[in-house]
Amino acid sequence: MNPINALFSEPYETSLELPLVTVRNTTGFIKRIQQIVLLLLRPLLDAFQYIYHAFANFKKSRSFQIFLSKTCENCLNYDLKTLPWANKQESKGLFLFVHGLFGNTYTFGSYISECHKKYPDWDVVAPRVYQRGICSLEQATLPLLNILKDYLNRFPTSPVYLIGTSNGARILSKIETLLSEEDLLSRKTRIISVAGVHLGTKVVDTLVNFQSMRKHVFHELSEELTFNSPFAQQLLKELQEKQTVWIENGVDIKHLFIATLYDECVIPQSSCLPILKQGQTDYKIFPDHNHLSVVHGAKKTVFNWLKEN
């Protein structure tokens, strides 16, 4: 069965008692060998998928690619006049896609193609994250929050579907903590995290030991993305507390967290699967994908979940 969802064991507890779903691989030896072989083929398959959807969406790129522009001496923002709904009086709904660290707007190319087919009257945006996410969470989040706020203010009842991967999922978590019940009260909101790095990753713990890597690549991220860091714990705590606000005010919001057994970037994989005690949350685990390929591999699951929820 794909995805496998019978792999949960006892929750992992952080020092702030923010539980994560832990993952135990219960597949047999032969099955694991098959999964590993398939994983080795994924980069080639993903390359074809990426190129195909990049070309397929090239002519439509202006309708969903939003670029940062300088709005003051030391700040960047998205030009709200370039948003696809800038001159609209109504909108059926919004898809907002947020790519991960070092990523780009075509990370979700296959999703965007699917949106054009299944949600032709919806607005779709896939912004380029500030510095491709190689910046503080605040720097990456605030310009994207402005995009979303503009939509929420213009269309107070239209549904919003927010989908992020890796660091993009972490950005969406921060955005959620900054929204109010007035923003979401009269609409359906769905938030999907694909291989999200919610409690950091031990990969960064290892990389930041190299001083050149810490200085030239990670900057603020070295403290934000180390596994179980105070920063990551605080963000998860705020996200959990926000679920209580949503429930108390009758906000229609649901979350889907997706992980893969063979995630080479988010270690442990449990970091992808926070338990939001007060929220309505679903979890899906894929046994035969890596950190990048799970984005496209989860597409069918994501759209089916959106249809059912």
Tab-separated table of C-alpha atoms in Angstrom:
chain	number	residue	atom	x	y	z
A	1	MET	CA	0.000	0.000	0.000
A	2	ASN	CA	1.355	3.409	-0.918
A	3	PRO	CA	1.692	5.514	1.108
A	4	ILE	CA	2.346	3.347	4.152
A	5	ASN	CA	0.669	4.650	7.277
A	6	ALA	CA	1.195	1.731	9.658
A	7	LEU	CA	4.664	2.825	10.701
A	8	PHE	CA	3.958	4.984	13.726
A	9	SER	CA	5.364	4.188	17.147
A	10	GLU	CA	5.401	6.175	20.363
A	11	PRO	CA	5.759	9.964	19.981
A	12	TYR	CA	9.187	11.488	20.401
A	13	GLU	CA	9.101	14.077	23.178
A	14	THR	CA	11.133	17.286	23.108
A	15	SER	CA	12.161	19.156	26.241
A	16	LEU	CA	9.107	21.382	25.805
A	17	GLU	CA	6.835	18.360	25.500
A	18	LEU	CA	6.110	19.043	21.858
A	19	PRO	CA	5.492	15.551	20.520
A	20	LEU	CA	6.456	14.273	17.099
A	21	VAL	CA	5.301	11.129	15.369
A	22	THR	CA	8.260	8.761	15.205
A	23	VAL	CA	8.692	6.403	12.297
A	24	ARG	CA	9.613	2.724	12.459
A	25	ASN	CA	10.330	0.926	9.196
A	26	THR	CA	8.524	-2.428	9.472
A	27	THR	CA	9.053	-3.565	5.867
A	28	GLY	CA	10.953	-6.784	5.191
A	29	PHE	CA	14.514	-7.097	3.897
A	30	ILE	CA	13.592	-7.845	0.276
A	31	LYS	CA	11.099	-4.997	0.202
A	32	ARG	CA	13.705	-2.599	1.548
A	33	ILE	CA	16.125	-3.619	-1.204
A	34	GLN	CA	13.414	-2.902	-3.781
A	35	GLN	CA	12.777	0.490	-2.219
A	36	ILE	CA	16.475	1.386	-2.275
A	37	VAL	CA	16.827	0.376	-5.932
A	38	LEU	CA	13.848	2.553	-6.802
A	39	LEU	CA	15.391	5.414	-4.818
A	40	LEU	CA	18.525	5.195	-6.961
A	41	LEU	CA	16.387	5.708	-10.073
A	42	ARG	CA	14.449	8.630	-8.645
A	43	PRO	CA	16.885	11.420	-9.626
A	44	LEU	CA	16.615	10.488	-13.308
A	45	LEU	CA	12.836	10.191	-13.186
A	46	ASP	CA	12.557	13.462	-11.276
A	47	ALA	CA	14.756	15.271	-13.806
A	48	PHE	CA	12.388	14.341	-16.614
A	49	GLN	CA	9.375	15.399	-14.549
A	50	TYR	CA	10.980	18.721	-13.670
A	51	ILE	CA	11.946	19.538	-17.272
A	52	TYR	CA	8.559	18.496	-18.632
A	53	HIS	CA	6.543	20.641	-16.251
A	54	ALA	CA	8.945	23.572	-16.529
A	55	PHE	CA	8.320	23.651	-20.295
A	56	ALA	CA	4.599	22.913	-19.882
A	57	ASN	CA	4.174	25.911	-17.598
A	58	PHE	CA	6.646	28.230	-19.315
A	59	LYS	CA	4.040	30.240	-21.231
A	60	LYS	CA	1.883	30.468	-18.123
A	61	SER	CA	4.746	31.407	-15.813
A	62	ARG	CA	3.677	35.018	-15.467
A	63	SER	CA	0.393	33.853	-13.993
A	64	PHE	CA	1.983	32.118	-11.014
A	65	GLN	CA	5.613	33.203	-10.643
A	66	ILE	CA	5.961	36.187	-8.330
A	67	PHE	CA	9.329	37.894	-7.930
A	68	LEU	CA	10.734	40.066	-5.180
A	69	SER	CA	11.346	43.736	-5.824
A	70	LYS	CA	13.008	46.428	-3.723
A	71	THR	CA	10.409	48.534	-1.917
A	72	CYS	CA	12.682	50.464	0.424
A	73	GLU	CA	16.406	50.823	1.060
A	74	ASN	CA	16.854	47.702	3.169
A	75	CYS	CA	13.776	45.619	2.420
A	76	LEU	CA	12.385	43.487	-0.348
A	77	ASN	CA	8.779	42.686	-1.057
A	78	TYR	CA	6.545	41.296	-3.755
A	79	ASP	CA	4.862	43.834	-6.010
A	80	LEU	CA	1.198	43.288	-5.170
A	81	LYS	CA	0.225	44.762	-8.542
A	82	THR	CA	1.743	41.703	-10.231
A	83	LEU	CA	-0.418	39.232	-8.322
A	84	PRO	CA	-2.862	37.309	-10.545
A	85	TRP	CA	-5.866	38.642	-8.596
A	86	ALA	CA	-4.712	42.271	-8.598
A	87	ASN	CA	-7.448	43.374	-11.005
A	88	LYS	CA	-10.111	40.824	-10.075
A	89	GLN	CA	-13.366	41.401	-8.259
A	90	GLU	CA	-13.749	37.775	-7.192
A	91	SER	CA	-11.677	34.613	-6.845
A	92	LYS	CA	-12.721	30.987	-6.424
A	93	GLY	CA	-9.732	30.183	-4.233
A	94	LEU	CA	-5.960	30.337	-3.843
A	95	PHE	CA	-3.102	27.869	-4.126
A	96	LEU	CA	0.107	29.214	-2.576
A	97	PHE	CA	3.206	27.058	-3.107
A	98	VAL	CA	6.407	27.650	-1.119
A	99	HIS	CA	9.607	25.899	-2.211
A	100	GLY	CA	12.418	24.748	0.052
A	101	LEU	CA	16.011	25.743	0.699
A	102	PHE	CA	17.936	26.355	-2.565
A	103	GLY	CA	14.685	25.598	-4.438
A	104	ASN	CA	12.701	27.486	-7.053
A	105	THR	CA	9.143	27.953	-8.268
A	106	TYR	CA	9.235	24.862	-10.477
A	107	THR	CA	9.667	22.586	-7.472
A	108	PHE	CA	5.877	22.322	-7.620
A	109	GLY	CA	5.667	22.252	-11.419
A	110	SER	CA	3.543	19.088	-11.544
A	111	TYR	CA	1.190	20.537	-8.915
A	112	ILE	CA	0.760	23.736	-10.891
A	113	SER	CA	-0.096	21.713	-14.004
A	114	GLU	CA	-2.662	19.814	-11.947
A	115	CYS	CA	-4.139	23.056	-10.608
A	116	HIS	CA	-4.685	24.323	-14.149
A	117	LYS	CA	-6.634	21.126	-14.892
A	118	LYS	CA	-8.630	20.630	-11.696
A	119	TYR	CA	-8.944	24.205	-10.433
A	120	PRO	CA	-8.959	26.350	-13.582
A	121	ASP	CA	-10.783	29.239	-11.895
A	122	TRP	CA	-8.466	29.410	-8.884
A	123	ASP	CA	-5.500	31.702	-8.471
A	124	VAL	CA	-2.111	29.994	-8.262
A	125	VAL	CA	1.101	31.606	-7.040
A	126	ALA	CA	4.540	30.102	-6.532
A	127	PRO	CA	6.756	32.927	-5.274
A	128	ARG	CA	10.507	32.860	-5.285
A	129	VAL	CA	11.485	32.818	-1.622
A	130	TYR	CA	13.874	35.575	-0.560
A	131	GLN	CA	17.474	34.438	-1.159
A	132	ARG	CA	16.047	30.986	-1.958
A	133	GLY	CA	15.489	30.598	1.773
A	134	ILE	CA	19.134	31.116	2.737
A	135	CYS	CA	18.156	33.763	5.261
A	136	SER	CA	16.377	34.057	8.573
A	137	LEU	CA	12.868	32.685	8.859
A	138	GLU	CA	11.535	36.192	9.420
A	139	GLN	CA	13.145	37.510	6.228
A	140	ALA	CA	11.677	34.666	4.193
A	141	THR	CA	8.254	34.820	5.826
A	142	LEU	CA	7.177	38.460	5.886
A	143	PRO	CA	7.080	39.062	2.093
A	144	LEU	CA	5.036	35.868	1.641
A	145	LEU	CA	2.726	36.872	4.478
A	146	ASN	CA	2.031	40.122	2.626
A	147	ILE	CA	0.960	38.166	-0.462
A	148	LEU	CA	-1.397	36.000	1.547
A	149	LYS	CA	-2.789	38.922	3.551
A	150	ASP	CA	-3.549	40.786	0.341
A	151	TYR	CA	-5.587	37.838	-0.896
A	152	LEU	CA	-7.345	37.296	2.446
A	153	ASN	CA	-8.370	40.951	2.615
A	154	ARG	CA	-9.653	41.067	-0.955
A	155	PHE	CA	-11.585	37.797	-0.844
A	156	PRO	CA	-12.776	37.209	2.745
A	157	THR	CA	-14.615	33.929	2.061
A	158	SER	CA	-12.524	32.249	-0.640
A	159	PRO	CA	-10.668	29.063	0.422
A	160	VAL	CA	-6.883	29.029	0.618
A	161	TYR	CA	-4.656	25.981	0.135
A	162	LEU	CA	-1.073	26.464	1.323
A	163	ILE	CA	1.511	23.863	0.288
A	164	GLY	CA	5.176	23.954	1.253
A	165	THR	CA	8.117	21.584	1.162
A	166	SER	CA	11.162	21.329	3.423
A	167	ASN	CA	12.048	24.855	4.568
A	168	GLY	CA	8.952	26.093	2.715
A	169	ALA	CA	6.789	24.085	5.108
A	170	ARG	CA	8.560	25.739	8.019
A	171	ILE	CA	7.818	29.125	6.442
A	172	LEU	CA	4.125	28.232	6.209
A	173	SER	CA	4.130	27.270	9.892
A	174	LYS	CA	5.475	30.694	10.756
A	175	ILE	CA	2.890	32.350	8.513
A	176	GLU	CA	0.131	30.416	10.266
A	177	THR	CA	1.258	31.676	13.667
A	178	LEU	CA	1.032	35.267	12.371
A	179	LEU	CA	-2.526	34.980	11.053
A	180	SER	CA	-5.581	35.912	13.110
A	181	GLU	CA	-8.960	34.286	13.469
A	182	GLU	CA	-10.436	37.211	11.491
A	183	ASP	CA	-8.200	36.279	8.564
A	184	LEU	CA	-9.519	32.721	8.343
A	185	LEU	CA	-12.892	32.684	10.089
A	186	SER	CA	-15.175	32.616	7.034
A	187	ARG	CA	-13.116	30.411	4.753
A	188	LYS	CA	-11.731	26.902	4.367
A	189	THR	CA	-7.983	26.706	4.992
A	190	ARG	CA	-5.817	23.684	4.245
A	191	ILE	CA	-2.088	23.550	4.969
A	192	ILE	CA	0.123	20.798	3.592
A	193	SER	CA	3.703	20.105	4.633
A	194	VAL	CA	5.800	17.858	2.376
A	195	ALA	CA	9.015	16.703	4.077
A	196	GLY	CA	8.897	19.795	6.267
A	197	VAL	CA	11.846	20.516	8.538
A	198	HIS	CA	9.721	21.457	11.540
A	199	LEU	CA	12.078	20.577	14.392
A	200	GLY	CA	15.306	21.051	12.479
A	201	THR	CA	17.607	18.354	11.136
A	202	LYS	CA	20.777	16.646	12.297
A	203	VAL	CA	22.203	17.221	8.823
A	204	VAL	CA	22.576	20.895	9.719
A	205	ASP	CA	24.100	19.908	13.069
A	206	THR	CA	26.871	18.217	11.115
A	207	LEU	CA	27.321	20.900	8.465
A	208	VAL	CA	27.610	23.819	10.860
A	209	ASN	CA	30.701	22.195	12.361
A	210	PHE	CA	32.471	23.354	9.219
A	211	GLN	CA	33.213	27.020	9.844
A	212	SER	CA	33.214	27.949	6.152
A	213	MET	CA	29.792	26.371	5.725
A	214	ARG	CA	28.475	28.222	8.775
A	215	LYS	CA	29.869	31.563	7.578
A	216	HIS	CA	29.019	31.496	3.872
A	217	VAL	CA	25.867	29.380	3.612
A	218	PHE	CA	23.825	29.030	6.759
A	219	HIS	CA	24.143	32.350	8.591
A	220	GLU	CA	21.040	32.550	10.818
A	221	LEU	CA	19.937	29.111	9.639
A	222	SER	CA	22.712	27.449	11.612
A	223	GLU	CA	20.837	28.225	14.819
A	224	GLU	CA	17.316	27.886	13.423
A	225	LEU	CA	17.687	24.522	11.700
A	226	THR	CA	19.815	22.471	14.069
A	227	PHE	CA	17.755	19.581	15.370
A	228	ASN	CA	15.640	20.304	18.440
A	229	SER	CA	17.011	23.850	18.652
A	230	PRO	CA	15.292	26.339	20.991
A	231	PHE	CA	14.215	28.294	17.903
A	232	ALA	CA	12.545	25.265	16.305
A	233	GLN	CA	10.912	24.265	19.585
A	234	GLN	CA	9.492	27.749	20.069
A	235	LEU	CA	8.026	27.799	16.564
A	236	LEU	CA	6.347	24.433	17.120
A	237	LYS	CA	5.019	25.586	20.471
A	238	GLU	CA	3.507	28.683	18.846
A	239	LEU	CA	2.001	26.529	16.104
A	240	GLN	CA	0.395	24.240	18.662
A	241	GLU	CA	-0.985	27.157	20.635
A	242	LYS	CA	-2.472	28.582	17.449
A	243	GLN	CA	-4.555	25.428	17.004
A	244	THR	CA	-6.343	26.253	20.268
A	245	VAL	CA	-7.180	29.707	18.882
A	246	TRP	CA	-8.575	28.164	15.695
A	247	ILE	CA	-10.770	25.695	17.591
A	248	GLU	CA	-12.067	28.273	20.060
A	249	ASN	CA	-13.106	30.542	17.181
A	250	GLY	CA	-14.516	27.866	14.888
A	251	VAL	CA	-11.886	28.278	12.154
A	252	ASP	CA	-12.124	25.600	9.445
A	253	ILE	CA	-8.480	24.571	9.150
A	254	LYS	CA	-6.821	21.189	8.609
A	255	HIS	CA	-3.241	20.044	8.174
A	256	LEU	CA	-1.574	17.237	6.255
A	257	PHE	CA	2.004	16.295	7.112
A	258	ILE	CA	3.905	14.108	4.642
A	259	ALA	CA	7.233	12.344	5.211
A	260	THR	CA	9.341	9.670	3.552
A	261	LEU	CA	11.250	6.783	5.090
A	262	TYR	CA	14.409	7.657	3.182
A	263	ASP	CA	14.749	11.382	3.734
A	264	GLU	CA	18.439	12.218	3.440
A	265	CYS	CA	17.940	15.888	4.360
A	266	VAL	CA	15.537	15.825	7.310
A	267	ILE	CA	16.961	13.519	9.964
A	268	PRO	CA	15.223	12.167	11.940
A	269	GLN	CA	12.182	11.941	9.683
A	270	SER	CA	10.040	12.579	12.750
A	271	SER	CA	10.913	16.247	12.347
A	272	CYS	CA	8.489	16.233	9.392
A	273	LEU	CA	5.607	15.016	11.557
A	274	PRO	CA	4.690	17.304	14.453
A	275	ILE	CA	1.597	16.396	16.448
A	276	LEU	CA	-0.745	19.360	16.705
A	277	LYS	CA	-2.742	18.222	19.722
A	278	GLN	CA	-5.609	20.646	19.220
A	279	GLY	CA	-5.780	20.525	15.426
A	280	GLN	CA	-7.362	18.238	12.879
A	281	THR	CA	-4.274	16.671	11.373
A	282	ASP	CA	-3.496	13.801	8.985
A	283	TYR	CA	-0.169	12.070	8.350
A	284	LYS	CA	1.139	10.192	5.312
A	285	ILE	CA	4.440	8.352	5.007
A	286	PHE	CA	5.946	7.262	1.694
A	287	PRO	CA	8.350	4.293	1.753
A	288	ASP	CA	10.120	4.703	-1.593
A	289	HIS	CA	11.030	8.375	-2.026
A	290	ASN	CA	13.836	10.700	-1.031
A	291	HIS	CA	13.614	14.312	0.154
A	292	LEU	CA	13.165	15.751	-3.335
A	293	SER	CA	11.200	13.041	-5.094
A	294	VAL	CA	8.514	12.859	-2.409
A	295	VAL	CA	7.201	16.249	-3.581
A	296	HIS	CA	6.080	14.896	-6.949
A	297	GLY	CA	5.415	11.442	-5.502
A	298	ALA	CA	2.905	12.855	-3.031
A	299	LYS	CA	0.955	14.856	-5.609
A	300	LYS	CA	-1.912	12.388	-6.053
A	301	THR	CA	-2.242	11.972	-2.286
A	302	VAL	CA	-2.282	15.740	-1.786
A	303	PHE	CA	-5.024	16.426	-4.319
A	304	ASN	CA	-7.111	13.489	-3.110
A	305	TRP	CA	-6.796	14.760	0.461
A	306	LEU	CA	-7.847	18.259	-0.600
A	307	LYS	CA	-10.867	16.799	-2.401
A	308	GLU	CA	-11.899	14.744	0.630
A	309	ASN	CA	-11.290	17.491	3.172
